[in-house]
XYZ file of C-alpha atoms in Angstrom:
723
model
C 0.000 0.000 0.000
C 1.549 3.345 -1.023
C 2.312 5.848 1.765
C -0.124 8.762 2.284
C 0.581 11.806 0.103
C 1.246 13.902 3.230
C 4.144 11.652 4.315
C 7.605 12.333 2.827
C 10.571 10.040 3.470
C 13.852 11.929 3.897
C 17.333 11.644 5.344
C 18.563 14.384 7.724
C 22.256 15.040 8.378
C 24.119 16.681 11.251
C 27.910 17.086 11.318
C 29.640 14.305 13.283
C 26.500 12.166 13.659
C 24.769 9.401 11.755
C 21.975 10.574 9.470
C 18.407 10.158 10.649
C 15.907 8.500 8.306
C 12.525 10.089 8.937
C 9.002 10.189 7.643
C 7.914 13.822 7.698
C 4.216 14.447 8.157
C 3.506 17.573 6.084
C 0.451 18.289 8.234
C 2.569 18.790 11.342
C 4.086 22.232 12.069
C 7.668 22.573 10.890
C 8.748 23.567 14.405
C 7.501 20.228 15.738
C 9.463 18.322 13.098
C 12.652 20.267 13.918
C 12.098 19.519 17.628
C 11.890 15.772 16.850
C 15.092 15.959 14.827
C 16.926 17.781 17.627
C 15.668 15.243 20.179
C 17.125 12.465 18.032
C 20.592 13.952 18.559
C 19.906 15.243 22.099
C 20.197 18.877 20.982
C 18.478 21.486 23.148
C 16.966 24.774 22.000
C 15.251 23.522 18.851
C 14.028 27.068 18.114
C 17.657 27.930 17.285
C 17.728 25.395 14.439
C 16.231 25.015 10.995
C 16.257 22.562 8.100
C 18.108 23.174 4.826
C 18.599 21.176 1.678
C 21.925 19.316 1.696
C 22.417 19.578 -2.082
C 22.118 22.299 -4.702
C 21.568 25.879 -3.453
C 21.019 24.491 0.093
C 18.053 26.792 0.742
C 16.308 26.996 4.090
C 13.002 25.171 4.352
C 10.045 27.252 5.492
C 6.358 26.611 5.984
C 5.816 28.139 2.544
C 8.441 26.043 0.745
C 8.129 22.725 2.603
C 5.718 21.374 -0.031
C 8.669 21.149 -2.441
C 10.339 18.391 -0.375
C 10.336 15.124 -2.346
C 10.723 11.517 -1.252
C 14.402 10.623 -0.982
C 15.552 14.203 -0.368
C 18.601 14.694 1.835
C 18.193 17.517 4.350
C 20.582 19.063 6.838
C 19.951 20.432 10.310
C 21.461 23.930 10.541
C 21.324 26.945 12.781
C 18.284 29.142 12.130
C 18.421 31.985 9.565
C 18.152 34.640 12.289
C 20.955 33.087 14.318
C 23.136 32.638 11.201
C 22.540 36.255 10.170
C 23.491 37.558 13.633
C 26.665 35.444 13.788
C 27.790 36.443 10.285
C 27.067 40.115 10.945
C 29.288 39.986 14.016
C 32.040 38.042 12.251
C 32.301 40.362 9.204
C 32.951 43.246 11.608
C 35.610 41.367 13.572
C 39.286 42.392 13.570
C 40.660 39.049 12.425
C 41.224 39.151 8.650
C 40.988 35.380 8.162
C 37.791 35.142 10.203
C 36.280 38.092 8.326
C 37.171 36.520 4.954
C 35.546 33.196 5.872
C 32.450 35.013 7.130
C 32.123 37.032 3.902
C 32.572 33.877 1.819
C 29.758 32.173 3.720
C 27.630 35.322 3.546
C 28.030 35.493 -0.255
C 26.665 31.957 -0.481
C 23.797 32.384 2.000
C 22.625 35.723 0.602
C 20.926 33.999 -2.333
C 18.485 32.436 0.161
C 15.434 34.726 0.554
C 14.760 33.522 4.109
C 18.270 34.316 5.269
C 18.303 37.577 3.274
C 15.183 38.808 5.059
C 16.767 38.235 8.452
C 20.134 39.745 7.513
C 18.555 42.849 5.969
C 16.349 43.350 9.051
C 19.563 43.645 11.090
C 20.822 46.534 8.894
C 23.174 44.129 7.173
C 23.118 45.918 3.811
C 24.191 49.166 5.456
C 27.095 47.343 7.097
C 28.251 45.918 3.761
C 27.923 49.325 2.089
C 30.115 50.913 4.780
C 32.746 48.202 4.295
C 32.841 49.053 0.574
C 32.876 52.817 1.162
C 35.782 52.496 3.576
C 38.025 51.385 0.717
C 39.939 49.029 3.047
C 38.797 45.770 1.414
C 40.655 44.286 -1.541
C 40.914 41.061 -3.516
C 38.785 38.122 -2.408
C 37.374 39.968 0.585
C 36.006 42.766 -1.595
C 34.713 40.311 -4.223
C 32.722 38.357 -1.602
C 31.420 41.626 -0.106
C 30.131 42.819 -3.484
C 28.645 39.396 -4.257
C 26.715 39.345 -0.991
C 25.533 42.929 -1.509
C 24.277 42.186 -5.020
C 22.506 38.967 -3.989
C 20.787 40.697 -1.073
C 19.620 43.654 -3.177
C 18.365 41.316 -5.887
C 15.615 40.022 -3.569
C 13.868 43.401 -3.851
C 13.379 43.720 -0.108
C 14.892 47.204 0.083
C 14.923 50.019 -2.464
C 17.998 50.878 -4.509
C 17.211 54.550 -3.894
C 18.734 54.186 -0.425
C 22.229 53.731 -1.879
C 24.586 56.586 -1.015
C 26.577 58.674 -3.484
C 29.872 57.655 -1.868
C 29.020 53.979 -2.453
C 28.270 54.715 -6.132
C 31.560 56.576 -6.507
C 33.460 53.687 -4.950
C 31.852 51.105 -7.250
C 32.366 53.334 -10.299
C 35.999 53.692 -9.251
C 36.504 49.920 -9.526
C 35.074 50.009 -13.061
C 37.275 52.944 -14.081
C 40.492 51.480 -12.659
C 42.850 50.269 -15.414
C 43.850 47.150 -13.463
C 41.282 45.494 -11.223
C 40.480 41.907 -10.263
C 38.093 40.238 -12.746
C 35.603 39.109 -10.080
C 35.474 42.618 -8.566
C 34.975 44.155 -12.011
C 32.158 41.741 -12.866
C 30.259 42.474 -9.683
C 30.827 46.220 -9.934
C 29.433 46.309 -13.486
C 26.454 44.220 -12.366
C 25.744 46.517 -9.390
C 25.856 49.630 -11.581
C 23.514 48.018 -14.106
C 21.027 47.122 -11.365
C 21.183 50.698 -10.027
C 20.394 52.134 -13.465
C 17.578 49.689 -14.183
C 15.931 49.901 -10.754
C 16.148 53.582 -9.854
C 15.501 56.684 -11.935
C 17.427 58.890 -9.506
C 20.432 56.551 -9.470
C 20.596 56.643 -13.268
C 21.659 60.296 -13.115
C 24.268 59.576 -10.445
C 25.731 56.603 -12.306
C 25.710 58.519 -15.607
C 27.832 61.225 -13.971
C 30.424 58.673 -12.855
C 30.464 56.312 -15.856
C 30.454 57.094 -19.565
C 30.211 54.794 -22.542
C 33.739 55.787 -23.484
C 35.061 54.511 -20.152
C 33.354 51.153 -20.715
C 34.882 50.617 -24.156
C 38.154 49.372 -22.664
C 36.291 46.465 -21.069
C 35.088 45.359 -24.523
C 38.661 44.901 -25.731
C 39.539 42.195 -23.209
C 39.573 38.450 -23.907
C 37.082 37.651 -21.120
C 33.626 37.407 -22.713
C 31.933 37.587 -19.312
C 33.430 41.046 -18.728
C 32.419 42.078 -22.260
C 28.864 40.906 -21.594
C 28.588 42.822 -18.316
C 29.975 45.958 -19.994
C 27.481 45.823 -22.887
C 24.671 45.121 -20.402
C 25.565 48.321 -18.525
C 25.732 50.271 -21.802
C 22.277 48.938 -22.682
C 20.933 49.936 -19.270
C 22.284 53.494 -19.634
C 20.870 53.621 -23.155
C 17.451 52.295 -22.114
C 16.997 54.548 -19.085
C 18.387 57.760 -20.584
C 15.815 60.596 -20.365
C 13.985 61.378 -23.584
C 15.668 64.759 -24.005
C 19.087 63.071 -23.948
C 18.117 60.231 -26.269
C 16.307 62.406 -28.834
C 18.320 65.502 -29.587
C 17.846 66.877 -33.088
C 20.623 68.382 -35.155
C 20.444 70.977 -37.889
C 21.723 68.721 -40.668
C 18.772 66.624 -41.946
C 21.082 63.682 -42.515
C 21.959 63.750 -38.798
C 18.487 64.293 -37.386
C 18.187 60.780 -35.990
C 21.530 60.951 -34.213
C 21.200 61.352 -30.461
C 23.627 62.042 -27.671
C 23.975 58.311 -27.156
C 24.261 57.543 -30.870
C 26.817 60.341 -31.231
C 28.829 58.879 -28.372
C 28.715 55.479 -30.003
C 30.203 56.915 -33.162
C 32.783 59.127 -31.392
C 34.131 56.342 -29.214
C 34.125 53.737 -31.996
C 31.925 51.465 -29.923
C 30.384 49.819 -32.945
C 33.708 48.874 -34.545
C 35.083 47.634 -31.216
C 32.047 45.395 -30.672
C 32.387 44.133 -34.242
C 36.108 43.380 -34.050
C 36.503 42.271 -30.428
C 33.162 40.569 -29.775
C 31.320 39.514 -32.943
C 34.461 38.696 -34.934
C 36.470 37.572 -31.926
C 38.001 34.122 -31.706
C 35.374 32.869 -29.250
C 31.843 31.651 -30.001
C 29.120 34.049 -28.893
C 27.386 32.723 -25.765
C 23.637 33.045 -25.306
C 23.776 35.976 -22.876
C 26.179 37.947 -25.059
C 23.890 37.296 -28.042
C 20.988 38.649 -26.013
C 22.860 41.812 -25.050
C 23.874 42.389 -28.693
C 20.229 41.952 -29.673
C 19.150 44.468 -27.007
C 21.739 46.994 -28.228
C 20.525 46.472 -31.804
C 16.896 47.056 -30.774
C 17.715 50.156 -28.726
C 19.763 51.568 -31.599
C 16.931 51.077 -34.070
C 14.498 52.587 -31.577
C 16.314 55.889 -32.034
C 14.415 55.991 -35.326
C 11.045 55.911 -33.607
C 10.624 59.659 -33.185
C 11.237 60.320 -36.889
C 9.052 57.345 -37.792
C 6.158 58.825 -35.808
C 6.700 62.450 -36.946
C 4.355 63.700 -39.645
C 5.642 66.135 -42.206
C 4.363 69.679 -41.855
C 3.500 70.795 -45.426
C 3.908 74.420 -44.351
C 7.443 73.897 -42.993
C 9.802 75.342 -45.589
C 12.870 73.485 -44.241
C 11.086 70.167 -44.695
C 9.844 71.157 -48.146
C 13.413 72.038 -49.099
C 14.375 68.375 -48.659
C 11.844 67.409 -51.327
C 13.187 70.181 -53.577
C 16.657 68.723 -53.038
C 15.479 65.273 -54.121
C 14.088 66.806 -57.312
C 17.227 68.866 -57.952
C 19.563 65.873 -57.606
C 17.434 63.729 -59.908
C 16.739 66.272 -62.640
C 19.464 68.937 -62.200
C 17.065 71.798 -61.398
C 19.522 74.601 -62.170
C 17.752 75.353 -65.465
C 14.292 75.927 -63.978
C 12.019 78.222 -66.033
C 11.574 81.735 -64.671
C 7.785 81.936 -64.888
C 5.844 80.828 -61.817
C 3.232 78.852 -63.761
C 5.845 77.137 -65.921
C 7.927 76.290 -62.848
C 4.862 74.910 -61.049
C 3.937 72.762 -64.051
C 7.497 71.451 -64.277
C 7.590 70.659 -60.571
C 4.351 68.700 -60.864
C 5.743 66.729 -63.793
C 8.993 66.042 -61.940
C 7.215 64.934 -58.772
C 5.168 62.520 -60.855
C 8.375 61.088 -62.340
C 9.816 60.824 -58.835
C 6.925 58.503 -58.057
C 5.065 60.551 -55.441
C 1.360 59.863 -55.022
C 0.514 63.548 -54.629
C 2.141 65.221 -57.647
C 1.081 68.736 -56.702
C 2.139 68.675 -53.054
C 4.329 65.617 -52.351
C 4.713 66.735 -48.719
C 1.305 65.162 -48.152
C 2.817 61.722 -48.877
C 4.761 61.975 -45.620
C 1.856 62.813 -43.310
C 1.056 59.178 -42.477
C 2.818 57.511 -39.554
C 4.564 55.207 -39.632
C 6.858 55.822 -41.525
C 6.479 59.619 -41.335
C 9.645 61.650 -41.840
C 11.836 58.555 -41.593
C 10.984 57.698 -45.198
C 12.099 61.149 -46.364
C 15.329 60.776 -44.374
C 16.037 57.471 -46.137
C 15.353 58.959 -49.563
C 17.662 61.907 -48.923
C 20.431 59.588 -47.663
C 20.185 57.552 -50.867
C 20.169 60.680 -53.030
C 23.201 62.216 -51.336
C 25.424 59.248 -50.508
C 24.455 56.889 -53.358
C 23.687 59.538 -55.933
C 24.390 57.421 -59.033
C 22.064 54.673 -57.806
C 19.363 57.191 -56.937
C 19.526 58.942 -60.329
C 19.568 55.614 -62.207
C 16.470 54.306 -60.389
C 14.532 57.547 -60.917
C 15.494 58.145 -64.544
C 15.099 54.596 -65.832
C 11.551 54.516 -64.475
C 10.571 58.071 -65.354
C 11.487 57.493 -69.012
C 9.351 54.384 -69.467
C 6.178 54.618 -71.527
C 4.810 51.086 -71.045
C 3.083 51.513 -67.648
C 5.743 49.330 -66.019
C 7.529 52.185 -64.280
C 8.385 51.648 -60.607
C 7.188 54.687 -58.585
C 10.287 55.523 -56.526
C 8.604 57.824 -53.986
C 5.693 55.531 -53.203
C 8.007 52.495 -53.053
C 10.488 54.216 -50.728
C 7.727 55.209 -48.309
C 6.155 51.761 -48.245
C 9.555 50.053 -48.013
C 10.476 52.182 -44.988
C 7.228 51.164 -43.289
C 7.943 47.513 -44.092
C 11.498 47.629 -42.724
C 10.221 49.230 -39.510
C 7.795 46.316 -39.114
C 10.395 43.647 -39.889
C 12.964 45.109 -37.471
C 10.255 46.086 -34.940
C 11.325 49.703 -34.629
C 9.792 51.194 -31.489
C 9.255 47.820 -29.784
C 10.892 46.983 -26.454
C 13.461 44.152 -26.439
C 12.011 40.696 -25.854
C 13.254 38.850 -22.791
C 15.257 35.811 -23.830
C 15.585 36.794 -27.497
C 19.062 36.434 -29.053
C 18.161 37.500 -32.608
C 20.898 39.986 -33.415
C 22.218 40.574 -36.941
C 26.016 40.947 -37.254
C 25.724 43.051 -40.428
C 24.090 45.913 -38.528
C 27.335 46.307 -36.566
C 29.449 46.676 -39.720
C 28.449 50.243 -40.651
C 27.879 53.491 -38.751
C 24.720 54.114 -40.776
C 23.546 50.507 -40.994
C 19.828 51.375 -41.135
C 20.230 53.745 -44.081
C 22.551 51.363 -45.918
C 20.067 48.541 -45.374
C 17.365 50.715 -46.921
C 19.610 51.497 -49.905
C 20.183 47.791 -50.566
C 16.467 47.003 -50.228
C 15.256 49.826 -52.511
C 17.524 48.465 -55.255
C 16.098 44.993 -54.609
C 12.572 46.399 -54.903
C 13.384 48.072 -58.224
C 14.937 44.836 -59.550
C 12.005 42.687 -58.403
C 9.534 45.146 -59.962
C 11.239 44.700 -63.346
C 11.430 40.899 -62.978
C 7.685 40.786 -62.271
C 6.971 43.238 -65.121
C 4.682 44.912 -62.602
C 2.313 47.820 -63.136
C 0.792 50.184 -60.580
C -2.004 47.633 -59.995
C 0.607 45.069 -58.861
C 2.130 47.322 -56.204
C 0.963 45.261 -53.198
C 2.013 41.984 -54.849
C 5.514 43.340 -55.441
C 5.780 44.499 -51.818
C 4.749 41.032 -50.606
C 7.482 39.417 -52.696
C 10.065 41.945 -51.482
C 9.069 41.319 -47.852
C 9.553 37.602 -48.407
C 12.953 38.171 -50.043
C 14.114 40.328 -47.135
C 12.825 38.101 -44.322
C 14.226 34.936 -45.895
C 17.612 36.622 -46.292
C 17.656 38.012 -42.743
C 16.987 34.497 -41.462
C 20.302 33.446 -43.070
C 22.102 35.971 -40.794
C 24.417 37.584 -43.377
C 27.587 38.799 -41.676
C 27.964 41.959 -43.781
C 26.022 44.224 -46.106
C 27.938 42.790 -49.065
C 26.872 39.297 -48.042
C 23.311 40.594 -47.749
C 23.480 41.838 -51.349
C 24.799 38.486 -52.550
C 22.090 36.489 -50.819
C 19.380 38.839 -52.113
C 20.700 38.377 -55.658
C 20.184 34.646 -55.227
C 16.567 35.205 -54.141
C 15.188 36.486 -57.442
C 11.492 36.556 -58.202
C 11.770 33.251 -60.094
C 13.526 31.676 -57.085
C 10.772 32.894 -54.746
C 8.193 31.318 -57.066
C 10.170 28.064 -57.040
C 10.391 28.067 -53.238
C 6.697 28.822 -52.906
C 5.810 26.028 -55.293
C 8.061 23.585 -53.478
C 6.574 24.506 -50.104
C 3.061 24.367 -51.498
C 3.762 20.896 -52.911
C 4.737 19.712 -49.460
C 1.514 21.067 -47.977
C -1.338 20.421 -50.380
C 0.186 18.184 -53.048
C -1.741 15.406 -54.735
C -5.450 15.803 -54.004
C -6.791 12.827 -55.986
C -8.704 10.150 -53.985
C -6.003 7.417 -54.278
C -3.358 9.854 -53.065
C -5.566 10.993 -50.176
C -6.005 7.340 -49.244
C -2.232 6.879 -49.383
C -1.734 9.858 -47.069
C -4.186 8.383 -44.579
C -2.308 5.069 -44.603
C 1.081 6.683 -44.167
C 0.132 9.198 -41.468
C 0.037 6.807 -38.459
C 3.505 5.462 -39.346
C 4.942 8.961 -39.661
C 3.273 10.129 -36.442
C 4.825 7.198 -34.610
C 8.251 8.124 -36.018
C 7.801 11.726 -34.877
C 6.634 10.540 -31.452
C 9.742 8.378 -31.045
C 11.973 11.256 -32.145
C 10.393 13.572 -29.574
C 10.764 11.006 -26.795
C 14.383 10.345 -27.779
C 15.043 14.087 -27.538
C 13.502 14.151 -24.054
C 15.808 11.269 -23.090
C 18.793 13.339 -24.287
C 17.502 16.238 -22.191
C 17.710 20.013 -22.468
C 19.145 22.908 -20.506
C 16.773 25.634 -19.322
C 17.507 29.069 -17.915
C 16.105 30.175 -14.574
C 14.387 33.533 -14.857
C 15.382 36.028 -12.168
C 15.435 39.766 -11.575
C 18.961 39.972 -12.907
C 19.020 37.821 -16.024
C 22.711 38.416 -16.860
C 23.836 36.267 -13.973
C 22.431 33.151 -15.535
C 21.432 30.129 -13.546
C 20.638 26.922 -15.360
C 18.867 23.656 -14.757
C 18.675 20.483 -16.802
C 15.820 18.057 -17.353
C 15.761 14.697 -19.137
C 13.523 11.650 -19.376
C 14.729 8.264 -18.143
C 15.485 5.711 -20.847
C 12.489 3.598 -19.787
C 10.222 6.678 -20.091
C 9.016 6.347 -16.495
C 10.778 9.206 -14.661
C 11.701 12.838 -15.382
C 15.057 13.722 -13.806
C 16.050 17.351 -13.222
C 18.508 19.447 -11.247
C 20.391 22.745 -11.038
C 23.657 23.442 -12.891
C 26.335 26.055 -12.325
C 26.716 26.735 -16.044
C 25.237 25.763 -19.379
C 26.396 22.186 -20.112
C 28.268 21.042 -23.200
C 26.487 17.826 -24.147
C 24.454 15.339 -22.149
C 24.181 15.560 -18.343
C 24.363 12.199 -16.472
C 21.342 11.133 -14.457
C 23.500 10.999 -11.310
C 23.936 14.788 -11.364
C 20.174 15.407 -11.551
C 19.045 15.083 -7.947
C 15.300 15.644 -8.363
C 12.772 13.492 -10.176
C 9.081 13.208 -11.006
C 7.440 9.856 -11.811
C 5.614 10.116 -15.139
C 2.664 8.371 -13.508
C 2.258 11.407 -11.193
C 1.920 13.893 -14.072
C -1.635 15.156 -14.379
C -1.315 17.597 -17.285
C 0.894 19.959 -19.269
C -0.133 23.616 -19.594
C 1.368 26.353 -21.751
C 1.596 30.145 -22.026
C -0.535 32.233 -19.730
C -1.987 29.110 -18.075
C 1.404 28.341 -16.510
C 1.678 29.091 -12.776
C 4.934 31.063 -13.273
C 3.339 33.203 -16.013
C 0.110 34.174 -14.258
C 1.841 36.853 -12.180
C 3.834 38.284 -15.083
C 2.577 41.445 -16.744
C 1.604 41.404 -20.389
C 4.361 43.838 -21.348
C 6.052 43.570 -24.717
C 9.297 42.302 -23.239
C 7.469 39.289 -21.743
C 5.718 38.255 -24.957
C 8.372 35.824 -26.139
C 8.833 34.322 -22.682
C 5.073 33.761 -22.518
C 5.079 32.013 -25.897
C 7.851 29.619 -24.803
C 6.612 28.836 -21.290
C 5.113 25.509 -20.228
C 4.514 23.713 -16.931
C 4.093 20.132 -15.757
C 1.322 19.758 -13.169
C 1.735 16.664 -11.033
C 0.402 15.075 -7.837
C -0.461 16.165 -5.286
C -0.743 19.850 -6.313
C 2.722 20.748 -7.512
C 4.270 22.020 -10.713
C 7.568 22.135 -12.576
C 7.932 25.316 -14.610
C 9.892 25.735 -17.839
C 10.834 28.536 -20.223
C 12.259 26.993 -23.401
C 15.414 28.612 -24.830
C 13.764 28.851 -28.263
C 10.607 27.937 -30.168
C 12.092 24.674 -31.448
C 12.854 23.353 -27.954
C 9.398 24.490 -26.814
C 7.748 22.398 -29.546
C 10.013 19.398 -28.891
C 9.226 19.358 -25.164
C 5.506 20.078 -25.320
C 5.061 17.479 -28.070
C 7.247 14.966 -26.231
C 5.326 15.405 -22.980
C 2.018 14.999 -24.824
C 3.335 11.818 -26.464
C 4.504 10.611 -23.044
C 0.996 11.117 -21.635
C -0.686 9.539 -24.652
C -2.128 12.805 -25.926
C -2.142 14.400 -29.366
C 0.959 16.287 -30.442
C -0.293 19.601 -31.813
C 2.626 22.004 -32.231
C 3.441 23.836 -35.450
C 6.678 21.856 -35.621
C 4.831 18.521 -35.572
C 2.421 19.664 -38.283
C 5.346 20.848 -40.397
C 7.338 17.643 -39.837
C 4.275 15.531 -40.554
C 3.548 17.278 -43.865
C 7.201 17.165 -44.931
C 7.749 13.493 -44.067
C 4.447 12.368 -45.581
C 5.239 14.215 -48.814
C 8.718 12.676 -48.947
C 7.385 9.184 -48.313
C 4.615 9.608 -50.887
C 7.057 10.780 -53.529
C 9.301 7.772 -52.839
C 6.413 5.342 -53.090
C 5.002 6.966 -56.220
C 8.491 6.888 -57.736
C 8.593 3.142 -57.066
C 5.247 2.805 -58.843
C 6.561 4.622 -61.889
C 9.389 2.082 -62.113
C 7.029 -0.949 -62.052
C 7.293 -2.998 -65.230
C 3.835 -4.234 -66.241
C 4.080 -7.817 -67.615
C 3.016 -8.495 -71.160
C -0.462 -9.902 -71.548
C -0.694 -13.588 -72.622
C -2.140 -14.367 -76.063
C -5.932 -14.013 -76.034
C -8.045 -17.138 -75.926
C -10.435 -17.199 -78.873
C -14.007 -16.199 -78.013
C -13.041 -15.730 -74.338
C -11.125 -12.403 -74.144
C -9.469 -11.786 -70.785
C -9.600 -8.533 -68.861
C -6.475 -7.517 -66.925
C -7.019 -5.346 -63.858
C -3.881 -3.850 -62.315
C -4.294 -2.865 -58.699
C -1.528 -0.660 -57.346
C -0.697 -1.454 -53.760
C -0.071 1.944 -52.137
C 0.791 0.327 -48.816
């Protein structure tokens, strides 16, 4: 007979004594259980003790967390959090250097525990640590452990960052600005400054006065990718939290209107080229967190375009109208304009029509819709000034056509700008967990404008290949969008590589790809073929099911979401080879390859699993806000609900792993696999199998018919066996 669900069998350790094997009744108060444990070793004062996990993070067990104890767990009797906090607080203020170092080392480890942190903070522990830092008397390991403990304690969100003093900020900034400083101290100092900027508006101003982007550039030129990641994370934080008046500062030159104080600093300090040469093109593979920070920097850089994208043109603004006049002058050499007002007006109207504007009389009206607003005009002027030959060629070769196949440059440029803003999500906040950065955008100081210049030439080329007319405008834009998105998915490393890949994606190639993909989806609709599909489908589904289960047996690494996502914590989960148990456990770093079952200390019997939920139905997603930055996390979240009323929460590293795990868990529970990946795999594999079988049929040699018997002609019926 199985034990009651409220009884948990555990082992409890105490230094210098044999472990106690106990059955813990979860209905009994935790204090009573601790008293029983103390009595077993004849220890008095049970209120001075507590239970902790013996493995992993070794967290304290509380009434709130005791439900997470599993059968077979090893626990440890330890002094209570309050007593530990008091002892450590006294020891870190002692005169003995060795004793103080050991105390700080233990404090750095315990500070990650929320129960201990609450007690330590209530004793003014954070203030004590801050004073130790401000004194400037700690160095090396002692300082590193002090900063680690401080950061862990603040990360719990128990106290406000606004309480941090200016002298503390100056001291931390000093460590970052020092030319030679211990790596561990530098890492923690960068992390503390980033947390200050992200968590306090007032501290942003103080940190910004002490640290500049230029001072952080030196940390990007080191060989340690962890330091590089922390430095870029701090740059991103300063960028993200900069006040609007500092991030959006207009200049008089129209070509520089989108440059901001931050963007100007990036250019002046050569940040882009340093990131390109020392990070992206460095000799080390880009780790997931670095990829995320590069993606965030890319998003924030493109978001500088948002103000121009959302600014309507004022038709009465002469300075803005002069830009349109400049476009006309460059294209048609307007030095020989007629002197008469009416003649000049008629010529302007004709020229604006040849430039491809929708409103020939007043083309300023074409820029009153947002998005793309004035950003489209900025792009057109950049092309006209910096790629003048290309601009003139595109305009003149279309303005001289008489066959209704001219490509309207103005209308195309405006619509293309809107499309690029959508593709690159200009104005959107970075998505948590997304690593989708594009190396080519770090290869040029004006990457956005250069990208537009490449794409407008693609649009003009595709228009000619399609022999399009004005009525085909939307069709052409759909093809161009597909060409651009397919090419971006290939992650070209430079703008030249982008051009080469776009050349390979001609209109005829897009048609071929569409036809091939369509064949794999809705090919062969005749009744015999439909019957063949129905026969094949169960076999293919079983193959997919086995593949998913095999992947679960190999296991996957998942990231733990916290308040400070740079300092990544990982855990691994895999299915036992007999498909009966899910094993999981914490890891110090992302593993390279398979993790042995022996290292995964926790497990869930498959028979205990009640259901699998996804997205907003997950327990760990219900408290998250529906902000843009949480959208991707929400789409890749899933949870296992198991007996009695517990859950194991996941956030997949990408959409592929999400589909693999949700499908695999459904297969494990005997339920239908319904992800997009399964549908895609099913269609692809069925089509491949059908083509192979039909190819075999085509190679069948039909035997010759025997000579007919007089007066009794035979009828030969050939039945093709599709099985």
